[in-house]
C-alpha cells in the first residue's frame, strides 16, 4: 500500500458529539461574563482575561484526532498570494533562524496558563521568505487533522507569534501539536492550530472550522470574543 502524499492532511474521525457540545456553548453564550478590558494595563487582572481560570497543567484539546506525523514526513507549505511559495521539510524548518519566546496562552474553554517557553521560527520571518503580494490581507491554516482556522495577516506577523517545535525545552508532543504548531498568544488558543501543514495567504478572509460553527472570527480574550 502506498504511503499518503506528505502534503495531504491525515484526517480521521472527528468526535461529532464534542463538536455539537461546543456549538451549543456558542448558541448559549456559555462562560461569557460580559466584561472586557484592554490588554496591557497595570492592574493585576489585565494578565488574566475575563472569565478565565489560571491552571498549572496544559489541558489537551482537539477534535478527537491526533495525527501521528513522523518527523521525516512532515511538510509545511506557505502559498497563496505570495511571490515565492515555500515548502519545507522539518530539517529545513529547523535550519531557519530560531527564536525563544515566553508568553501566556488562553483557551476559550476558560483556562489560561502563564509563562510558556517556546522554541521555533518567528511567523514574520517565515512570511518574509514567501514574499507576500501586496493584496494579501488574511491567513488560512490547514492542519494534518483537517482542522482549519484564520487570522488577519497583520495578526500573524506580530512580534510574539511563532511556529513552535518545542515547549519548555523539549520537542512538542503529538498531543500538543508536534512536530510543529502555530502559537498566536494574543488570541484564544483555537486560533493557534496544532499539526500545521499549510499556511495560505489570501485577499479575502476565509473562516475556519470553529468560526463557521458559532465562534468569533477574531477571538480576542480581553474583549471576551468567544462567540460570533
mmCIF file of N, CA and C in Angstrom, residues 27-134:
data_model
loop_
_atom_site.group_PDB
_atom_site.id
_atom_site.type_symbol
_atom_site.label_atom_id
_atom_site.label_comp_id
_atom_site.label_asym_id
_atom_site.label_seq_id
_atom_site.Cartn_x
_atom_site.Cartn_y
_atom_site.Cartn_z
ATOM 1 N N UNK A 27 -24.131 28.893 21.015
ATOM 2 C CA UNK A 27 -25.535 29.341 20.953
ATOM 3 C C UNK A 27 -26.000 29.884 22.296
ATOM 4 N N UNK A 28 -25.548 29.260 23.377
ATOM 5 C CA UNK A 28 -25.995 29.636 24.716
ATOM 6 C C UNK A 28 -25.162 30.756 25.333
ATOM 7 N N UNK A 29 -24.024 31.093 24.704
ATOM 8 C CA UNK A 29 -23.128 32.090 25.282
ATOM 9 C C UNK A 29 -22.471 31.603 26.562
ATOM 10 N N UNK A 30 -22.182 30.304 26.626
ATOM 11 C CA UNK A 30 -21.603 29.729 27.844
ATOM 12 C C UNK A 30 -20.263 30.381 28.187
ATOM 13 N N UNK A 31 -20.032 30.614 29.448
ATOM 14 C CA UNK A 31 -18.798 31.172 30.020
ATOM 15 C C UNK A 31 -18.683 32.681 29.869
ATOM 16 N N UNK A 32 -19.598 33.334 29.179
ATOM 17 C CA UNK A 32 -19.493 34.775 28.998
ATOM 18 C C UNK A 32 -19.759 35.511 30.311
ATOM 19 N N UNK A 33 -18.917 36.469 30.607
ATOM 20 C CA UNK A 33 -19.089 37.280 31.815
ATOM 21 C C UNK A 33 -19.640 38.661 31.501
ATOM 22 N N UNK A 34 -19.519 39.093 30.254
ATOM 23 C CA UNK A 34 -19.942 40.439 29.886
ATOM 24 C C UNK A 34 -18.895 41.494 30.170
ATOM 25 N N UNK A 35 -17.725 41.081 30.661
ATOM 26 C CA UNK A 35 -16.639 42.024 30.948
ATOM 27 C C UNK A 35 -15.691 42.101 29.759
ATOM 28 N N UNK A 36 -14.989 43.213 29.676
ATOM 29 C CA UNK A 36 -13.887 43.335 28.721
ATOM 30 C C UNK A 36 -12.989 44.457 29.192
ATOM 31 N N UNK A 37 -11.707 44.354 28.873
ATOM 32 C CA UNK A 37 -10.779 45.422 29.208
ATOM 33 C C UNK A 37 -9.555 45.276 28.311
ATOM 34 N N UNK A 38 -8.874 46.373 28.065
ATOM 35 C CA UNK A 38 -7.764 46.336 27.104
ATOM 36 C C UNK A 38 -6.564 45.594 27.654
ATOM 37 N N UNK A 39 -5.835 44.977 26.758
ATOM 38 C CA UNK A 39 -4.583 44.318 27.121
ATOM 39 C C UNK A 39 -3.526 45.365 27.412
ATOM 40 N N UNK A 40 -2.680 45.095 28.410
ATOM 41 C CA UNK A 40 -1.521 45.936 28.633
ATOM 42 C C UNK A 40 -1.675 46.962 29.729
ATOM 43 N N UNK A 41 -2.757 46.917 30.504
ATOM 44 C CA UNK A 41 -2.929 47.853 31.605
ATOM 45 C C UNK A 41 -2.055 47.477 32.788
ATOM 46 N N UNK A 42 -2.181 48.230 33.866
ATOM 47 C CA UNK A 42 -1.324 47.995 35.027
ATOM 48 C C UNK A 42 -1.983 47.135 36.086
ATOM 49 N N UNK A 43 -3.299 46.964 36.030
ATOM 50 C CA UNK A 43 -3.982 46.160 37.042
ATOM 51 C C UNK A 43 -3.583 44.703 36.905
ATOM 52 N N UNK A 44 -3.502 43.995 38.024
ATOM 53 C CA UNK A 44 -3.137 42.580 38.015
ATOM 54 C C UNK A 44 -4.063 41.775 37.130
ATOM 55 N N UNK A 45 -5.350 42.111 37.141
ATOM 56 C CA UNK A 45 -6.315 41.338 36.377
ATOM 57 C C UNK A 45 -6.065 41.394 34.880
ATOM 58 N N UNK A 46 -5.326 42.391 34.419
ATOM 59 C CA UNK A 46 -5.142 42.537 32.982
ATOM 60 C C UNK A 46 -4.333 41.395 32.375
ATOM 61 N N UNK A 47 -3.622 40.635 33.200
ATOM 62 C CA UNK A 47 -2.895 39.486 32.659
ATOM 63 C C UNK A 47 -3.830 38.298 32.458
ATOM 64 N N UNK A 48 -4.911 38.249 33.207
ATOM 65 C CA UNK A 48 -5.873 37.162 33.096
ATOM 66 C C UNK A 48 -7.152 37.718 32.473
ATOM 67 N N UNK A 49 -7.469 37.317 31.239
ATOM 68 C CA UNK A 49 -8.653 37.853 30.565
ATOM 69 C C UNK A 49 -9.938 37.517 31.318
ATOM 70 N N UNK A 50 -11.007 38.230 31.050
ATOM 71 C CA UNK A 50 -12.270 37.998 31.758
ATOM 72 C C UNK A 50 -12.775 36.570 31.577
ATOM 73 N N UNK A 51 -13.270 35.997 32.684
ATOM 74 C CA UNK A 51 -13.852 34.665 32.645
ATOM 75 C C UNK A 51 -12.868 33.525 32.649
ATOM 76 N N UNK A 52 -11.561 33.827 32.696
ATOM 77 C CA UNK A 52 -10.544 32.778 32.625
ATOM 78 C C UNK A 52 -10.124 32.308 34.016
ATOM 79 N N UNK A 53 -9.660 31.051 34.086
ATOM 80 C CA UNK A 53 -9.138 30.455 35.308
ATOM 81 C C UNK A 53 -7.705 30.015 35.067
ATOM 82 N N UNK A 54 -6.809 30.372 35.963
ATOM 83 C CA UNK A 54 -5.403 30.040 35.808
ATOM 84 C C UNK A 54 -5.168 28.566 36.147
ATOM 85 N N UNK A 55 -4.409 27.871 35.280
ATOM 86 C CA UNK A 55 -4.068 26.465 35.515
ATOM 87 C C UNK A 55 -2.551 26.300 35.477
ATOM 88 N N UNK A 56 -2.069 25.215 36.091
ATOM 89 C CA UNK A 56 -0.641 24.901 36.077
ATOM 90 C C UNK A 56 -0.297 23.831 35.046
ATOM 91 N N UNK A 57 -1.276 22.949 34.756
ATOM 92 C CA UNK A 57 -1.034 21.925 33.744
ATOM 93 C C UNK A 57 -1.341 22.506 32.366
ATOM 94 N N UNK A 58 -1.293 21.660 31.344
ATOM 95 C CA UNK A 58 -1.615 22.093 29.988
ATOM 96 C C UNK A 58 -2.663 21.125 29.436
ATOM 97 N N UNK A 59 -3.956 21.484 29.521
ATOM 98 C CA UNK A 59 -5.010 20.588 29.050
ATOM 99 C C UNK A 59 -4.850 20.249 27.568
ATOM 100 N N UNK A 60 -5.238 19.050 27.195
ATOM 101 C CA UNK A 60 -5.175 18.587 25.809
ATOM 102 C C UNK A 60 -6.571 18.700 25.200
ATOM 103 N N UNK A 61 -6.694 19.495 24.149
ATOM 104 C CA UNK A 61 -7.966 19.678 23.461
ATOM 105 C C UNK A 61 -7.754 19.501 21.968
ATOM 106 N N UNK A 62 -8.645 18.749 21.342
ATOM 107 C CA UNK A 62 -8.585 18.549 19.904
ATOM 108 C C UNK A 62 -9.954 18.095 19.429
ATOM 109 N N UNK A 63 -10.047 17.686 18.170
ATOM 110 C CA UNK A 63 -11.330 17.249 17.600
ATOM 111 C C UNK A 63 -11.535 15.746 17.738
ATOM 112 N N UNK A 64 -10.663 15.097 18.506
ATOM 113 C CA UNK A 64 -10.745 13.650 18.625
ATOM 114 C C UNK A 64 -9.766 12.935 17.726
ATOM 115 N N UNK A 65 -8.988 13.707 16.965
ATOM 116 C CA UNK A 65 -7.999 13.140 16.053
ATOM 117 C C UNK A 65 -6.635 13.709 16.443
ATOM 118 N N UNK A 66 -5.676 12.836 16.692
ATOM 119 C CA UNK A 66 -4.310 13.264 16.982
ATOM 120 C C UNK A 66 -3.380 12.609 15.968
ATOM 121 N N UNK A 67 -3.208 13.247 14.814
ATOM 122 C CA UNK A 67 -2.405 12.620 13.752
ATOM 123 C C UNK A 67 -0.981 12.365 14.208
ATOM 124 N N UNK A 68 -0.475 11.214 13.853
ATOM 125 C CA UNK A 68 0.885 10.826 14.198
ATOM 126 C C UNK A 68 1.753 11.082 12.969
ATOM 127 N N UNK A 69 2.290 12.297 12.898
ATOM 128 C CA UNK A 69 3.064 12.718 11.735
ATOM 129 C C UNK A 69 4.545 12.492 12.025
ATOM 130 N N UNK A 70 5.141 11.529 11.355
ATOM 131 C CA UNK A 70 6.560 11.247 11.555
ATOM 132 C C UNK A 70 7.377 12.469 11.140
ATOM 133 N N UNK A 71 8.410 12.805 11.900
ATOM 134 C CA UNK A 71 9.205 13.985 11.563
ATOM 135 C C UNK A 71 9.713 14.001 10.122
ATOM 136 N N UNK A 72 10.081 12.828 9.592
ATOM 137 C CA UNK A 72 10.607 12.827 8.227
ATOM 138 C C UNK A 72 9.518 12.952 7.168
ATOM 139 N N UNK A 73 8.252 12.890 7.579
ATOM 140 C CA UNK A 73 7.140 13.053 6.640
ATOM 141 C C UNK A 73 6.475 14.421 6.747
ATOM 142 N N UNK A 74 6.789 15.164 7.802
ATOM 143 C CA UNK A 74 6.162 16.466 7.984
ATOM 144 C C UNK A 74 6.604 17.440 6.898
ATOM 145 N N UNK A 75 5.647 18.187 6.373
ATOM 146 C CA UNK A 75 5.925 19.227 5.392
ATOM 147 C C UNK A 75 5.130 20.475 5.755
ATOM 148 N N UNK A 76 5.693 21.623 5.453
ATOM 149 C CA UNK A 76 4.998 22.889 5.639
ATOM 150 C C UNK A 76 5.027 23.656 4.331
ATOM 151 N N UNK A 77 3.849 24.109 3.919
ATOM 152 C CA UNK A 77 3.738 24.934 2.714
ATOM 153 C C UNK A 77 3.255 26.327 3.106
ATOM 154 N N UNK A 78 3.867 27.347 2.523
ATOM 155 C CA UNK A 78 3.386 28.720 2.623
ATOM 156 C C UNK A 78 3.112 29.162 1.196
ATOM 157 N N UNK A 79 1.857 29.415 0.894
ATOM 158 C CA UNK A 79 1.476 29.639 -0.502
ATOM 159 C C UNK A 79 0.294 30.584 -0.578
ATOM 160 N N UNK A 80 -0.325 30.651 -1.748
ATOM 161 C CA UNK A 80 -1.418 31.591 -1.961
ATOM 162 C C UNK A 80 -0.882 32.850 -2.612
ATOM 163 N N UNK A 81 -1.212 34.008 -2.035
ATOM 164 C CA UNK A 81 -0.789 35.286 -2.602
ATOM 165 C C UNK A 81 0.629 35.624 -2.159
ATOM 166 N N UNK A 82 1.574 34.830 -2.671
ATOM 167 C CA UNK A 82 2.989 35.030 -2.371
ATOM 168 C C UNK A 82 3.778 35.001 -3.669
ATOM 169 N N UNK A 83 4.925 35.638 -3.654
ATOM 170 C CA UNK A 83 5.780 35.648 -4.836
ATOM 171 C C UNK A 83 6.743 34.470 -4.870
ATOM 172 N N UNK A 84 7.006 33.882 -3.722
ATOM 173 C CA UNK A 84 7.970 32.779 -3.640
ATOM 174 C C UNK A 84 7.417 31.696 -2.715
ATOM 175 N N UNK A 85 6.536 30.840 -3.204
ATOM 176 C CA UNK A 85 5.954 29.793 -2.347
ATOM 177 C C UNK A 85 7.042 28.993 -1.635
ATOM 178 N N UNK A 86 6.763 28.663 -0.394
ATOM 179 C CA UNK A 86 7.727 27.959 0.454
ATOM 180 C C UNK A 86 7.219 26.547 0.716
ATOM 181 N N UNK A 87 8.132 25.588 0.645
ATOM 182 C CA UNK A 87 7.824 24.206 1.010
ATOM 183 C C UNK A 87 9.017 23.674 1.796
ATOM 184 N N UNK A 88 8.770 23.290 3.049
ATOM 185 C CA UNK A 88 9.859 22.925 3.941
ATOM 186 C C UNK A 88 9.680 21.533 4.514
ATOM 187 N N UNK A 89 10.784 20.792 4.622
ATOM 188 C CA UNK A 89 10.837 19.604 5.459
ATOM 189 C C UNK A 89 11.121 20.065 6.883
ATOM 190 N N UNK A 90 11.056 19.160 7.833
ATOM 191 C CA UNK A 90 11.357 19.538 9.210
ATOM 192 C C UNK A 90 12.820 19.942 9.354
ATOM 193 N N UNK A 91 13.715 19.255 8.683
ATOM 194 C CA UNK A 91 15.126 19.630 8.758
ATOM 195 C C UNK A 91 15.343 21.039 8.215
ATOM 196 N N UNK A 92 14.675 21.358 7.116
ATOM 197 C CA UNK A 92 14.810 22.701 6.542
ATOM 198 C C UNK A 92 14.202 23.750 7.460
ATOM 199 N N UNK A 93 13.082 23.412 8.083
ATOM 200 C CA UNK A 93 12.448 24.321 9.037
ATOM 201 C C UNK A 93 13.380 24.579 10.227
ATOM 202 N N UNK A 94 14.002 23.534 10.732
ATOM 203 C CA UNK A 94 14.897 23.673 11.879
ATOM 204 C C UNK A 94 16.178 24.442 11.523
ATOM 205 N N UNK A 95 16.519 24.500 10.245
ATOM 206 C CA UNK A 95 17.709 25.233 9.815
ATOM 207 C C UNK A 95 17.460 26.729 9.681
ATOM 208 N N UNK A 96 16.204 27.162 9.756
ATOM 209 C CA UNK A 96 15.886 28.583 9.707
ATOM 210 C C UNK A 96 16.299 29.250 11.024
ATOM 211 N N UNK A 97 16.455 30.572 11.025
ATOM 212 C CA UNK A 97 16.762 31.261 12.288
ATOM 213 C C UNK A 97 15.728 30.927 13.355
ATOM 214 N N UNK A 98 16.220 30.609 14.548
ATOM 215 C CA UNK A 98 15.361 30.146 15.632
ATOM 216 C C UNK A 98 15.175 31.241 16.683
ATOM 217 N N UNK A 99 14.028 31.193 17.355
ATOM 218 C CA UNK A 99 13.711 32.163 18.402
ATOM 219 C C UNK A 99 13.187 31.422 19.624
ATOM 220 N N UNK A 100 13.349 32.038 20.789
ATOM 221 C CA UNK A 100 12.748 31.529 22.016
ATOM 222 C C UNK A 100 11.899 32.643 22.616
ATOM 223 N N UNK A 101 10.623 32.351 22.857
ATOM 224 C CA UNK A 101 9.698 33.334 23.400
ATOM 225 C C UNK A 101 8.977 32.752 24.607
ATOM 226 N N UNK A 102 8.618 33.616 25.537
ATOM 227 C CA UNK A 102 7.813 33.225 26.691
ATOM 228 C C UNK A 102 6.530 34.033 26.669
ATOM 229 N N UNK A 103 5.393 33.341 26.744
ATOM 230 C CA UNK A 103 4.127 34.052 26.721
ATOM 231 C C UNK A 103 3.042 33.253 27.434
ATOM 232 N N UNK A 104 1.922 33.897 27.653
ATOM 233 C CA UNK A 104 0.750 33.262 28.248
ATOM 234 C C UNK A 104 -0.166 32.757 27.139
ATOM 235 N N UNK A 105 -0.964 31.732 27.457
ATOM 236 C CA UNK A 105 -1.941 31.231 26.487
ATOM 237 C C UNK A 105 -3.309 31.160 27.156
ATOM 238 N N UNK A 106 -4.360 31.355 26.357
ATOM 239 C CA UNK A 106 -5.721 31.455 26.872
ATOM 240 C C UNK A 106 -6.666 30.647 25.979
ATOM 241 N N UNK A 107 -7.306 29.652 26.558
ATOM 242 C CA UNK A 107 -8.230 28.798 25.805
ATOM 243 C C UNK A 107 -9.662 29.287 25.995
ATOM 244 N N UNK A 108 -10.450 29.189 24.950
ATOM 245 C CA UNK A 108 -11.847 29.617 25.016
ATOM 246 C C UNK A 108 -12.654 28.779 26.000
ATOM 247 N N UNK A 109 -12.162 27.588 26.354
ATOM 248 C CA UNK A 109 -12.857 26.750 27.341
ATOM 249 C C UNK A 109 -12.568 27.191 28.768
ATOM 250 N N UNK A 110 -11.970 28.354 28.943
ATOM 251 C CA UNK A 110 -11.887 29.088 30.203
ATOM 252 C C UNK A 110 -10.577 28.935 30.961
ATOM 253 N N UNK A 111 -9.599 28.202 30.446
ATOM 254 C CA UNK A 111 -8.342 28.103 31.171
ATOM 255 C C UNK A 111 -7.265 28.981 30.532
ATOM 256 N N UNK A 112 -6.359 29.448 31.375
ATOM 257 C CA UNK A 112 -5.183 30.195 30.933
ATOM 258 C C UNK A 112 -3.953 29.613 31.620
ATOM 259 N N UNK A 113 -2.833 29.681 30.933
ATOM 260 C CA UNK A 113 -1.574 29.194 31.509
ATOM 261 C C UNK A 113 -0.495 30.233 31.264
ATOM 262 N N UNK A 114 0.200 30.631 32.322
ATOM 263 C CA UNK A 114 1.212 31.672 32.233
ATOM 264 C C UNK A 114 2.590 31.109 31.882
ATOM 265 N N UNK A 115 3.409 31.977 31.297
ATOM 266 C CA UNK A 115 4.860 31.770 31.156
ATOM 267 C C UNK A 115 5.236 30.467 30.452
ATOM 268 N N UNK A 116 4.698 30.275 29.278
ATOM 269 C CA UNK A 116 5.073 29.136 28.442
ATOM 270 C C UNK A 116 6.309 29.507 27.620
ATOM 271 N N UNK A 117 7.291 28.643 27.643
ATOM 272 C CA UNK A 117 8.548 28.902 26.935
ATOM 273 C C UNK A 117 8.586 28.062 25.658
ATOM 274 N N UNK A 118 8.603 28.751 24.529
ATOM 275 C CA UNK A 118 8.552 28.104 23.217
ATOM 276 C C UNK A 118 9.862 28.298 22.472
ATOM 277 N N UNK A 119 10.185 27.346 21.625
ATOM 278 C CA UNK A 119 11.258 27.498 20.651
ATOM 279 C C UNK A 119 10.687 27.223 19.273
ATOM 280 N N UNK A 120 11.089 28.054 18.314
ATOM 281 C CA UNK A 120 10.583 27.855 16.969
ATOM 282 C C UNK A 120 11.023 28.955 16.034
ATOM 283 N N UNK A 121 10.255 29.136 14.965
ATOM 284 C CA UNK A 121 10.550 30.118 13.925
ATOM 285 C C UNK A 121 9.507 31.226 13.997
ATOM 286 N N UNK A 122 9.956 32.463 14.021
ATOM 287 C CA UNK A 122 9.024 33.580 14.043
ATOM 288 C C UNK A 122 8.167 33.578 12.777
ATOM 289 N N UNK A 123 6.879 33.798 12.952
ATOM 290 C CA UNK A 123 5.964 33.796 11.814
ATOM 291 C C UNK A 123 6.340 34.868 10.798
ATOM 292 N N UNK A 124 6.763 36.020 11.285
ATOM 293 C CA UNK A 124 7.099 37.116 10.366
ATOM 294 C C UNK A 124 8.280 36.738 9.473
ATOM 295 N N UNK A 125 9.234 35.951 10.016
ATOM 296 C CA UNK A 125 10.378 35.516 9.208
ATOM 297 C C UNK A 125 9.939 34.524 8.142
ATOM 298 N N UNK A 126 9.035 33.633 8.511
ATOM 299 C CA UNK A 126 8.548 32.651 7.553
ATOM 300 C C UNK A 126 7.771 33.338 6.435
ATOM 301 N N UNK A 127 6.917 34.288 6.795
ATOM 302 C CA UNK A 127 6.147 35.023 5.789
ATOM 303 C C UNK A 127 7.073 35.813 4.882
ATOM 304 N N UNK A 128 8.106 36.392 5.448
ATOM 305 C CA UNK A 128 9.045 37.164 4.639
ATOM 306 C C UNK A 128 9.720 36.305 3.579
ATOM 307 N N UNK A 129 9.992 35.035 3.912
ATOM 308 C CA UNK A 129 10.585 34.129 2.927
ATOM 309 C C UNK A 129 9.694 33.974 1.699
ATOM 310 N N UNK A 130 8.378 33.976 1.934
ATOM 311 C CA UNK A 130 7.424 33.766 0.842
ATOM 312 C C UNK A 130 7.132 35.037 0.066
ATOM 313 N N UNK A 131 7.528 36.192 0.588
ATOM 314 C CA UNK A 131 7.339 37.482 -0.084
ATOM 315 C C UNK A 131 5.874 37.696 -0.476
ATOM 316 N N UNK A 132 5.052 38.104 0.494
ATOM 317 C CA UNK A 132 3.618 38.288 0.233
ATOM 318 C C UNK A 132 3.356 39.312 -0.865
ATOM 319 N N UNK A 133 2.347 39.042 -1.641
ATOM 320 C CA UNK A 133 1.896 40.016 -2.623
ATOM 321 C C UNK A 133 1.154 41.141 -1.909
ATOM 322 N N UNK A 134 1.076 42.278 -2.564
ATOM 323 C CA UNK A 134 0.503 43.462 -1.936
ATOM 324 C C UNK A 134 -0.935 43.254 -1.500
#
